[in-house]
mmCIF file of N, CA and C in Angstrom:
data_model
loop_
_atom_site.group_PDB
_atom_site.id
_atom_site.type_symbol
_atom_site.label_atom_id
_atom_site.label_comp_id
_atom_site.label_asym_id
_atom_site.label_seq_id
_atom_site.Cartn_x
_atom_site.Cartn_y
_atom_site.Cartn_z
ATOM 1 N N UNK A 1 23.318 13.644 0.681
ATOM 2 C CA UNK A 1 22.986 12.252 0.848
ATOM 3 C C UNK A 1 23.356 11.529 -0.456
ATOM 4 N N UNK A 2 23.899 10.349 -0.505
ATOM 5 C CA UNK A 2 24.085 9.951 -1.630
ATOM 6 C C UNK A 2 22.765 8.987 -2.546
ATOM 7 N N UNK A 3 22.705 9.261 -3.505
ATOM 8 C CA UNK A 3 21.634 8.997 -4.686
ATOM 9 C C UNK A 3 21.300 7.659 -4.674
ATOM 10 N N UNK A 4 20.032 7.278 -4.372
ATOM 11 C CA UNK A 4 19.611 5.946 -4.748
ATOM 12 C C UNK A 4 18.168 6.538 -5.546
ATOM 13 N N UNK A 5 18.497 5.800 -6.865
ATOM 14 C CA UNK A 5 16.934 6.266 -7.328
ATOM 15 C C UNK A 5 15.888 5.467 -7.381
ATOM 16 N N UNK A 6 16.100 4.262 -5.894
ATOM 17 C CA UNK A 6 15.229 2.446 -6.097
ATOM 18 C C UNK A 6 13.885 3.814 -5.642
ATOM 19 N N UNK A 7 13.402 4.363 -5.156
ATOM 20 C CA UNK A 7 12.093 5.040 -5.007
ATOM 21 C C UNK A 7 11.439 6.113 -6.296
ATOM 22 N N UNK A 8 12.460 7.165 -6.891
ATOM 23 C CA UNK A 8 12.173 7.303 -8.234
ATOM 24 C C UNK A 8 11.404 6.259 -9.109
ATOM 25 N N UNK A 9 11.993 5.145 -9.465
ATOM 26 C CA UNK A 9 11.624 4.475 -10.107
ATOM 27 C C UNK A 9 10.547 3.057 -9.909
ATOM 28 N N UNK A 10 10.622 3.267 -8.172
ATOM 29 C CA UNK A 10 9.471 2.784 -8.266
ATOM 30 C C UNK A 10 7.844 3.328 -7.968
ATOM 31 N N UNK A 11 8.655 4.290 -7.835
ATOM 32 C CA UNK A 11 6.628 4.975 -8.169
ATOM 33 C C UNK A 11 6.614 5.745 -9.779
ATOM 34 N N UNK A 12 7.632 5.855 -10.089
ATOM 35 C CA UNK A 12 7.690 6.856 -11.445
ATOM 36 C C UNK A 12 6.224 6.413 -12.398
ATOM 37 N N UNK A 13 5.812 4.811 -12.661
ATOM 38 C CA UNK A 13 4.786 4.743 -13.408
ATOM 39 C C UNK A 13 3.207 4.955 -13.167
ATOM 40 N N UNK A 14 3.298 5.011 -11.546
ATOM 41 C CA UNK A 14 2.314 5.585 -11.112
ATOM 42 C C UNK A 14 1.992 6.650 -10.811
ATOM 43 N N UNK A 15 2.960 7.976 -10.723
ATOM 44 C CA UNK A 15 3.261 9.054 -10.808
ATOM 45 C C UNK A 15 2.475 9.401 -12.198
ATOM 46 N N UNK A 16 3.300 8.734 -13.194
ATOM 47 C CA UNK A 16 3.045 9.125 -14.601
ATOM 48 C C UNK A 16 1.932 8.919 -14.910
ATOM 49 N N UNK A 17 1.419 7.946 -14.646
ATOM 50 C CA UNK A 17 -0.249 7.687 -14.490
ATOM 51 C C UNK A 17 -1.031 8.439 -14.359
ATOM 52 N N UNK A 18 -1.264 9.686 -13.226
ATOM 53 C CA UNK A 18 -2.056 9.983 -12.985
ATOM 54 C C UNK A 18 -1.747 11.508 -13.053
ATOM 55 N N UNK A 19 -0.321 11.683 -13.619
ATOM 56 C CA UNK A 19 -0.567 12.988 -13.982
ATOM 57 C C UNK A 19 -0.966 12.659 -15.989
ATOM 58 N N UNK A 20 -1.030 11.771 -16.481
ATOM 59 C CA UNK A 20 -1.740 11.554 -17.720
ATOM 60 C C UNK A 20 -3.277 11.646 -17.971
ATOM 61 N N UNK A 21 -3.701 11.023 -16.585
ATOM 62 C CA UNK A 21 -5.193 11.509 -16.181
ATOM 63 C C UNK A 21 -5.696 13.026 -16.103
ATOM 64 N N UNK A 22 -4.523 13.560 -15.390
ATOM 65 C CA UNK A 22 -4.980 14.833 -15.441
ATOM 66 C C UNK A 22 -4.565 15.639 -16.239
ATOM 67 N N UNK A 23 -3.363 15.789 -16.946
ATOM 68 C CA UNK A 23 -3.291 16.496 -17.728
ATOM 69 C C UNK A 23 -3.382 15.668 -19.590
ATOM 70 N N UNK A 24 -2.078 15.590 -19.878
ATOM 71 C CA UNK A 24 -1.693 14.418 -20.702
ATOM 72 C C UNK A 24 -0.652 13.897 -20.842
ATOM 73 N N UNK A 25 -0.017 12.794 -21.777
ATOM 74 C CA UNK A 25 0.964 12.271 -22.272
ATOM 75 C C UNK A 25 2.182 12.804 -21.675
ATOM 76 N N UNK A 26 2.423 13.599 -23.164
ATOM 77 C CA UNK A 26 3.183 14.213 -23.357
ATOM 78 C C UNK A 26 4.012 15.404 -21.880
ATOM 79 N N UNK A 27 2.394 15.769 -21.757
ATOM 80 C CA UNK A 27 3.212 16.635 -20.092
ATOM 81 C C UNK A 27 3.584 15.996 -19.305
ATOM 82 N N UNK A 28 2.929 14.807 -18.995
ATOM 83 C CA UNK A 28 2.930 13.580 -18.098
ATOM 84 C C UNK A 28 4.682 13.596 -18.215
ATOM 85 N N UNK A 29 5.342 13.494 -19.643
ATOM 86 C CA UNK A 29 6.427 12.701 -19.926
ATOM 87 C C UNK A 29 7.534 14.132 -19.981
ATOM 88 N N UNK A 30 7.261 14.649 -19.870
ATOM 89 C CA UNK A 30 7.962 16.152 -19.729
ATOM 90 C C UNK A 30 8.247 15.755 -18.088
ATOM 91 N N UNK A 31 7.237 15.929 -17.744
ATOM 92 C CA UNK A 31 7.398 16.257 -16.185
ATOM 93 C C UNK A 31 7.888 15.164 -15.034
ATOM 94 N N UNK A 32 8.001 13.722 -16.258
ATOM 95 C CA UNK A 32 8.605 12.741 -15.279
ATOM 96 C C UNK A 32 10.066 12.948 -15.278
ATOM 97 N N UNK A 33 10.523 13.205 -16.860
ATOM 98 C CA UNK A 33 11.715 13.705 -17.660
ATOM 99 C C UNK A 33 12.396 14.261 -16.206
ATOM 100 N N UNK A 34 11.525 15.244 -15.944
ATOM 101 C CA UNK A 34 12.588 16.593 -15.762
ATOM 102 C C UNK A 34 12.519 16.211 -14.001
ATOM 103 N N UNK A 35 11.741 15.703 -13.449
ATOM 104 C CA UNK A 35 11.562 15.073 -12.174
ATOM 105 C C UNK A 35 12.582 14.022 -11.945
ATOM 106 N N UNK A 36 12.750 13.791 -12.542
ATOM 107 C CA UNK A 36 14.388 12.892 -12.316
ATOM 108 C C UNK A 36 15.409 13.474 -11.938
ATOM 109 N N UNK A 37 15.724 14.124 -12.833
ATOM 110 C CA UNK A 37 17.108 14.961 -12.701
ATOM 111 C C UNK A 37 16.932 15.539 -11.301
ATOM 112 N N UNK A 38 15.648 16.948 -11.182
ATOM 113 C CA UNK A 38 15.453 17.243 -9.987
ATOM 114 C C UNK A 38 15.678 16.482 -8.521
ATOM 115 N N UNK A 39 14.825 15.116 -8.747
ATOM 116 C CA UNK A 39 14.885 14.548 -7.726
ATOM 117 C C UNK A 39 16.298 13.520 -7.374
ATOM 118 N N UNK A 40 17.420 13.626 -8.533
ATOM 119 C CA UNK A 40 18.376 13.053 -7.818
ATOM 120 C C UNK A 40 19.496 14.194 -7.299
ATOM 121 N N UNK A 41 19.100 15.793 -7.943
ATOM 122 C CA UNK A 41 19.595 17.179 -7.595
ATOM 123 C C UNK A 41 19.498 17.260 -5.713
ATOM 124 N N UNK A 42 18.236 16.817 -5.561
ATOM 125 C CA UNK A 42 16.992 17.018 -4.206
ATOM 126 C C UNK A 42 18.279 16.224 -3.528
ATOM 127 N N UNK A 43 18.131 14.508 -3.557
ATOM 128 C CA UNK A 43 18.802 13.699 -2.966
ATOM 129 C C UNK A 43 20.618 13.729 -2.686
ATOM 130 N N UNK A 44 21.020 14.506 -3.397
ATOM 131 C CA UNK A 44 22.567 14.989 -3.289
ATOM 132 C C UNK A 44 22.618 16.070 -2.772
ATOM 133 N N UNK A 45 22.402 17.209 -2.532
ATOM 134 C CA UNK A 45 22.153 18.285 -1.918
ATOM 135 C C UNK A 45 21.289 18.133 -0.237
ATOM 136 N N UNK A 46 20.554 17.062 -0.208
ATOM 137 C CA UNK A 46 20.337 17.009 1.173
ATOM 138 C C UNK A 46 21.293 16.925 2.263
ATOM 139 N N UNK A 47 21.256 17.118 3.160
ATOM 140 C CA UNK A 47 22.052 16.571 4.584
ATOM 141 C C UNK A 47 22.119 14.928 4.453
ATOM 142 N N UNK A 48 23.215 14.440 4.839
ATOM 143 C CA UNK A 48 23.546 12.851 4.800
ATOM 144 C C UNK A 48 22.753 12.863 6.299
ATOM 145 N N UNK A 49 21.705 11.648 7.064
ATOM 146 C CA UNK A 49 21.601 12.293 8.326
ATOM 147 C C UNK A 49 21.678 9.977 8.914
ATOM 148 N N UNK A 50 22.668 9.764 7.202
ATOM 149 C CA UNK A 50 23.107 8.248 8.310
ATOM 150 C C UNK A 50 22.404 7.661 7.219
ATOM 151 N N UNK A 51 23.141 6.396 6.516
ATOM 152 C CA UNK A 51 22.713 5.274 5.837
ATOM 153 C C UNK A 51 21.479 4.569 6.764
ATOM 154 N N UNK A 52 21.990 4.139 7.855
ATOM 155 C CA UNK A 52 21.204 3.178 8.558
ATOM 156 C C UNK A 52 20.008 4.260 9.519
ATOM 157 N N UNK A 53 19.807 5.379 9.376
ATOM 158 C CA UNK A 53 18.680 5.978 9.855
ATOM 159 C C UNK A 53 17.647 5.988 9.232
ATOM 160 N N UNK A 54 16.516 5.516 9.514
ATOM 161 C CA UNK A 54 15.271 5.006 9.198
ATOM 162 C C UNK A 54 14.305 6.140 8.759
ATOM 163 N N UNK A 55 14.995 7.366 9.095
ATOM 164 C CA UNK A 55 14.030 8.599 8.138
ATOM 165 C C UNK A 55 14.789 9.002 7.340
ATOM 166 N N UNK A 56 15.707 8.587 6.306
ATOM 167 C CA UNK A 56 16.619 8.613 5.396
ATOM 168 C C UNK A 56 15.690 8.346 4.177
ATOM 169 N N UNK A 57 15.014 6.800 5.062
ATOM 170 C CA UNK A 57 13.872 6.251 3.833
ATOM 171 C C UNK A 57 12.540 7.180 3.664
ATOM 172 N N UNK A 58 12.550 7.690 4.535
ATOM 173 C CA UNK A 58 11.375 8.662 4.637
ATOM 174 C C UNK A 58 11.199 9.930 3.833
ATOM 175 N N UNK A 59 12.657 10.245 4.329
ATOM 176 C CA UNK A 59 12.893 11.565 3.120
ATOM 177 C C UNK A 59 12.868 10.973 1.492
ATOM 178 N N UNK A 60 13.997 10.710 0.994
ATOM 179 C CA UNK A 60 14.145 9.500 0.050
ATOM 180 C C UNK A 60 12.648 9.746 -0.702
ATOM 181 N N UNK A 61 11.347 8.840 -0.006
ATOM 182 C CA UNK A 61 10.017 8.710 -0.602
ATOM 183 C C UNK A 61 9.517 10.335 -0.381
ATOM 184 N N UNK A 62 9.808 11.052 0.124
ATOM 185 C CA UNK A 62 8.561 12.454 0.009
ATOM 186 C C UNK A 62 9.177 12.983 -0.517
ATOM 187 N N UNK A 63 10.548 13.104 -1.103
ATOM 188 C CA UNK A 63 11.399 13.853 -2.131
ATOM 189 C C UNK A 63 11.193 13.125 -3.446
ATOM 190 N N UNK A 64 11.180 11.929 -4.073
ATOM 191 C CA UNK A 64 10.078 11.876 -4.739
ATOM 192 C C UNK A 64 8.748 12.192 -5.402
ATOM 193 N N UNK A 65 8.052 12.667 -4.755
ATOM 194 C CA UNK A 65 6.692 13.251 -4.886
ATOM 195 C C UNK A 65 6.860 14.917 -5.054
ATOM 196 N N UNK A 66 7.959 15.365 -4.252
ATOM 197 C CA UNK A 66 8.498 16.751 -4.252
ATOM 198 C C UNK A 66 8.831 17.072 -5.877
ATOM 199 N N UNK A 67 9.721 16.123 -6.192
ATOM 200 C CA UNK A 67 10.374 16.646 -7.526
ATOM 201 C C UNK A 67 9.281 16.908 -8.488
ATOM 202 N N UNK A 68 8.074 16.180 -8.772
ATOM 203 C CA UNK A 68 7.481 16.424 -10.078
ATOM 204 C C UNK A 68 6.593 17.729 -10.048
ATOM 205 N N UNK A 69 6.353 18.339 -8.259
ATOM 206 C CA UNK A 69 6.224 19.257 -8.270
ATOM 207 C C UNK A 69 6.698 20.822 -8.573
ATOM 208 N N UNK A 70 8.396 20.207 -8.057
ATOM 209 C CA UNK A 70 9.354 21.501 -8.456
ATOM 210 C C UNK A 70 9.189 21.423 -10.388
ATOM 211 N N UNK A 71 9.403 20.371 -10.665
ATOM 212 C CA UNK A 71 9.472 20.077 -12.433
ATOM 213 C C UNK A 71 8.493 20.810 -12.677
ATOM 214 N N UNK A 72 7.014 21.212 -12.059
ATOM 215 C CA UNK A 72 5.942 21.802 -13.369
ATOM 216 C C UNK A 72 6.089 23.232 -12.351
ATOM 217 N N UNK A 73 6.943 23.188 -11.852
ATOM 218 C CA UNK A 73 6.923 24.881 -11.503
ATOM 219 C C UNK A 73 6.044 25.123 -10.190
ATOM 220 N N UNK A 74 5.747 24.674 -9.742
ATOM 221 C CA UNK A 74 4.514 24.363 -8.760
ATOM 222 C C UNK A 74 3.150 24.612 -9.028
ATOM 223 N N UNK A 75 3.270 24.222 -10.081
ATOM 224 C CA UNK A 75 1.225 24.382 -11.067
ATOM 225 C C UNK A 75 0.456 23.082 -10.498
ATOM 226 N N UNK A 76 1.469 21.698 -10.194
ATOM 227 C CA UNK A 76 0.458 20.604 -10.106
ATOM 228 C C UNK A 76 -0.142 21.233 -8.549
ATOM 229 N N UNK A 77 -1.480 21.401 -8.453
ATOM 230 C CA UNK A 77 -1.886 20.795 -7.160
ATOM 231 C C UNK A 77 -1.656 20.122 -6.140
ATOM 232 N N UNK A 78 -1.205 20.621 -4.710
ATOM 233 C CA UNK A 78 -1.456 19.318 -3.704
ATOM 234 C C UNK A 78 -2.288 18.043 -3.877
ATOM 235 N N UNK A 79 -3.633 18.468 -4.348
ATOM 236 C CA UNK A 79 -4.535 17.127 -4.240
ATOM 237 C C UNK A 79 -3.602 16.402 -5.683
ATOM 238 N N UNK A 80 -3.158 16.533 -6.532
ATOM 239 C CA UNK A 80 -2.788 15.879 -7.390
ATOM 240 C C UNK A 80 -1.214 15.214 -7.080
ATOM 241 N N UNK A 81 -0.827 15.884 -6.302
ATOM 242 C CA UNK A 81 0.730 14.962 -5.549
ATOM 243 C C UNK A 81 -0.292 13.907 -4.879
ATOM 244 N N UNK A 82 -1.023 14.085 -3.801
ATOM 245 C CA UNK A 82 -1.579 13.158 -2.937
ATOM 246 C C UNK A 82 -1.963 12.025 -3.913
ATOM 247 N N UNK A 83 -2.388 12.402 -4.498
ATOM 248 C CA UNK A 83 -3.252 10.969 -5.734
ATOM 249 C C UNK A 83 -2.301 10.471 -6.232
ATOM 250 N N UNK A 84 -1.017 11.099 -6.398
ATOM 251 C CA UNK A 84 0.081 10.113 -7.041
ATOM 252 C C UNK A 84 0.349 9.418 -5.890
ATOM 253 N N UNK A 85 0.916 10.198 -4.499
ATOM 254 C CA UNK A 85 1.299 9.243 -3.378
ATOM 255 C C UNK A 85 0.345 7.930 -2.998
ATOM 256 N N UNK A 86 -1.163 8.470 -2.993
ATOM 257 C CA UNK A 86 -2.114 6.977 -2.777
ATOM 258 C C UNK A 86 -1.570 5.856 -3.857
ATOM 259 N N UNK A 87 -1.622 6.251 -5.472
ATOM 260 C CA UNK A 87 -1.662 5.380 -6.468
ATOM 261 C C UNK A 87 -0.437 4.613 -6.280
ATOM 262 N N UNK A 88 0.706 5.391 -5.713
ATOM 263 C CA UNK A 88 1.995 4.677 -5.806
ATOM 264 C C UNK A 88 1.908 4.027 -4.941
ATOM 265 N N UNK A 89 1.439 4.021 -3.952
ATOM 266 C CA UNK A 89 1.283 3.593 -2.304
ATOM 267 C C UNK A 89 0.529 1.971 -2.593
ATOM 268 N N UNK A 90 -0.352 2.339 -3.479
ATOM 269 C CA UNK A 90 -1.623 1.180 -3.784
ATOM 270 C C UNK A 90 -0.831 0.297 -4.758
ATOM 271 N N UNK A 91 0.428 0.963 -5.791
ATOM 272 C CA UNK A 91 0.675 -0.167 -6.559
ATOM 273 C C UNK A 91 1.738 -1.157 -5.539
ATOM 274 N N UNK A 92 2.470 -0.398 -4.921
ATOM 275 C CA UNK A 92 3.542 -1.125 -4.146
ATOM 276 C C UNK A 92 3.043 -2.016 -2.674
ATOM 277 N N UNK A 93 1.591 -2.229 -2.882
ATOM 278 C CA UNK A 93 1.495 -2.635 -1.358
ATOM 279 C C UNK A 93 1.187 -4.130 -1.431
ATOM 280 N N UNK A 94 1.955 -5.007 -2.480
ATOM 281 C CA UNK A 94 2.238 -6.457 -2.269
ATOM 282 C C UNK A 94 3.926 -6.478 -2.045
ATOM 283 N N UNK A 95 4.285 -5.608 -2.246
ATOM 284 C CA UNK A 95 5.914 -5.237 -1.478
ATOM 285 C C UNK A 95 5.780 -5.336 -0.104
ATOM 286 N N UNK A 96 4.777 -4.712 0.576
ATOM 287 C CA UNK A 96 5.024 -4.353 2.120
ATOM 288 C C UNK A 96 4.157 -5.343 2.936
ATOM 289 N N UNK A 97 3.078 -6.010 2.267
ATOM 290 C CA UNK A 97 2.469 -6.976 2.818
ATOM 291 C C UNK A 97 3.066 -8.199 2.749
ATOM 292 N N UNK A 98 4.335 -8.450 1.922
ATOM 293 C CA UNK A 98 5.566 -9.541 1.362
ATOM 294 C C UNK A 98 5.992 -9.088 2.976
ATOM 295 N N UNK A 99 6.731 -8.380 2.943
ATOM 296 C CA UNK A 99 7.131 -7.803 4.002
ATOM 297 C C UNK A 99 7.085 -7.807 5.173
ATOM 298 N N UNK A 100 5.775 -7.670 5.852
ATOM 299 C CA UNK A 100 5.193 -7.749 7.227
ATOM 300 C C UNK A 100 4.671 -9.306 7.138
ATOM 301 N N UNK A 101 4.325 -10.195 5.999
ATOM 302 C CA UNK A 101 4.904 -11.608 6.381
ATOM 303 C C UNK A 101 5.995 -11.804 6.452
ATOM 304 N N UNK A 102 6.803 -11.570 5.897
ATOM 305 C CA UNK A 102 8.606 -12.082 6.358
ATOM 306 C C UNK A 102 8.538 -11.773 7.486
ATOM 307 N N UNK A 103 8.340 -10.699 8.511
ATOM 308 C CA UNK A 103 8.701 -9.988 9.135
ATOM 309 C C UNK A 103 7.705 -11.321 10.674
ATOM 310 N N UNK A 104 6.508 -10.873 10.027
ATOM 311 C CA UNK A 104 5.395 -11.804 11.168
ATOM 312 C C UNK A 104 6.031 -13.671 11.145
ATOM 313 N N UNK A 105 6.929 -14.047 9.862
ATOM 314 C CA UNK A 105 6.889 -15.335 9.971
ATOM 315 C C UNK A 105 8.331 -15.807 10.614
ATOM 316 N N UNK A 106 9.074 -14.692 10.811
ATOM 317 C CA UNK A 106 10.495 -14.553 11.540
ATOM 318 C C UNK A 106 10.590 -14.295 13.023
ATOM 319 N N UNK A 107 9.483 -13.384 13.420
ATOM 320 C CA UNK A 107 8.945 -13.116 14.740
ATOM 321 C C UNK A 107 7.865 -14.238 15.399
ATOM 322 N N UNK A 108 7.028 -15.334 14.399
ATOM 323 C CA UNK A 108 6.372 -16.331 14.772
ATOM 324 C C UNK A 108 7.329 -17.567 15.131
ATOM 325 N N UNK A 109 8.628 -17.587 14.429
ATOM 326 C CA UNK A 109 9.314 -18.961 14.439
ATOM 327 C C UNK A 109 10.377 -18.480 15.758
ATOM 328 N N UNK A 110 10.817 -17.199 15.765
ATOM 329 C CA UNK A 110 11.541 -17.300 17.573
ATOM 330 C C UNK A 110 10.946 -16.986 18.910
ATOM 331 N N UNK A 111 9.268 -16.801 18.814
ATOM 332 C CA UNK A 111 8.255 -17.467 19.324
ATOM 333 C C UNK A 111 8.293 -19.243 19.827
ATOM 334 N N UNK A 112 8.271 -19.414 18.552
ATOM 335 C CA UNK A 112 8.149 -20.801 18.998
ATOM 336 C C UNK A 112 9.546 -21.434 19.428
ATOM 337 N N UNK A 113 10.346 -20.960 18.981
ATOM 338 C CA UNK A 113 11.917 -21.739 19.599
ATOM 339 C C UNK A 113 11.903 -20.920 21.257
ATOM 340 N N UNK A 114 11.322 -19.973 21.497
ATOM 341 C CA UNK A 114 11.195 -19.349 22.731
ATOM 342 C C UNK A 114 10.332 -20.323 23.716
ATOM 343 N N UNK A 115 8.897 -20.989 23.001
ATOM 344 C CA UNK A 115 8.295 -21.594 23.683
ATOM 345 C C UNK A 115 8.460 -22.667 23.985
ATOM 346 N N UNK A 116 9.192 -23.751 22.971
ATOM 347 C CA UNK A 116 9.860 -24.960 23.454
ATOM 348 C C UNK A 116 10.845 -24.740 24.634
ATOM 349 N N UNK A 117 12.059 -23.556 24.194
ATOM 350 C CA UNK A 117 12.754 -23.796 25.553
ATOM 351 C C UNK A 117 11.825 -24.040 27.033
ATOM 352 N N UNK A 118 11.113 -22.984 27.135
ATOM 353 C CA UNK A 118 10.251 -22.907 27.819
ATOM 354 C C UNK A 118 9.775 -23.940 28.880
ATOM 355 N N UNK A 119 8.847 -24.847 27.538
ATOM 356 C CA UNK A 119 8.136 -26.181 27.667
ATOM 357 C C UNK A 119 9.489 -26.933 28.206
ATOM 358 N N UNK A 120 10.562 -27.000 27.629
ATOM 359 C CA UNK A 120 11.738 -28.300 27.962
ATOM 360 C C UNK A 120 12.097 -27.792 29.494
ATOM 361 N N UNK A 121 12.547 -26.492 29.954
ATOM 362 C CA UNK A 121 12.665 -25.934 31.495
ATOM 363 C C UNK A 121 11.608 -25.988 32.602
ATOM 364 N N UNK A 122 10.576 -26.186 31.785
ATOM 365 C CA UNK A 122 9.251 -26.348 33.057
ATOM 366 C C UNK A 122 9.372 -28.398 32.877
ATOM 367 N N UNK A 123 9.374 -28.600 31.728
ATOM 368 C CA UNK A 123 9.839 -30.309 32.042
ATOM 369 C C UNK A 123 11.012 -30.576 32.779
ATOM 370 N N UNK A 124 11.904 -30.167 33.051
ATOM 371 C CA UNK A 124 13.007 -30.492 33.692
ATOM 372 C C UNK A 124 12.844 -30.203 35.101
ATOM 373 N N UNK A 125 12.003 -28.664 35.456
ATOM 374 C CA UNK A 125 11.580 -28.478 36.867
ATOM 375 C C UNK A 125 10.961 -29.895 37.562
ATOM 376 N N UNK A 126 9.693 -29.883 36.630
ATOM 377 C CA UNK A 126 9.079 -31.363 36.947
ATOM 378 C C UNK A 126 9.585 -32.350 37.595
ATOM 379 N N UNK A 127 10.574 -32.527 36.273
ATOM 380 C CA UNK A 127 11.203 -33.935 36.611
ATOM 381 C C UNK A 127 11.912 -34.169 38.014
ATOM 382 N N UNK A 128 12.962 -32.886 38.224
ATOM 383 C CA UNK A 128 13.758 -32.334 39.210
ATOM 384 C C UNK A 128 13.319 -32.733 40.480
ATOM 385 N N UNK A 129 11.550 -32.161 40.545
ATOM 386 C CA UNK A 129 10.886 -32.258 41.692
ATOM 387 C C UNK A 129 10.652 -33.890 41.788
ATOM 388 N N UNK A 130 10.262 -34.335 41.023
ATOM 389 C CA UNK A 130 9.775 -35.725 41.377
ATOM 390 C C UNK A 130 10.752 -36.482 41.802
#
């Protein structure tokens, strides 16, 4: 698959976060270090399975979370991937709520160009009849 690292880098500081909580700094910064490389290793070596396929993005984000695990050898904990995935999840979620308004205010406005036609074809029946 070819390399985009827009998901690397946008959870990387929340990643780093909370493995600083748990361990420290310095490992924190080792293990983001070396989680990079890994995770753009991960993303080139996958199966291409289609630009425009929608679990592309899917993989993409859980290969992410994968790499900082392969980086410490597999010492971090599951529960400690999960806490990065919530934290990253929690910093990025004025991205996706941006989002599902664009999304709700694009689907509200051909609504309403749907409902005028509507209104103007039941006025014209009207008229027709009278």
């Amino acid at each position: 698959m070819k390399y985009k690292g827009f998901y690397f880098l946008l959870f990387k500081g929340s990643m780093k976060k909370v493995l600083i909580e748990k361990y420290d700094k310095a490992y924190a910064s080792e293990i983001i270090k070396k989680s990079k490389i890994i995770y753009r290793k991960l993303i080139e070596e996958a199966d291409d399975i289609g630009k425009d396929n929608p679990m592309a993005y899917n993989e993409m984000f859980a290969l992410a979370f994968i790499a900082p695990y392969i980086a410490s050898e597999k010492k971090i904990p599951p529960e400690t991937i999960q806490e990065m995935m919530r934290q990253s999840l929690y910093s990025v979620k004025w991205y996706f709520s941006f989002l599902l308004t664009e999304i709700l205010w694009v689907t509200g406005l051909s609504l309403i160009k749907k409902i005028r036609v509507l209104q103007r074809e039941r006025s014209s029946i009207s008229s027709a009849e009278e």
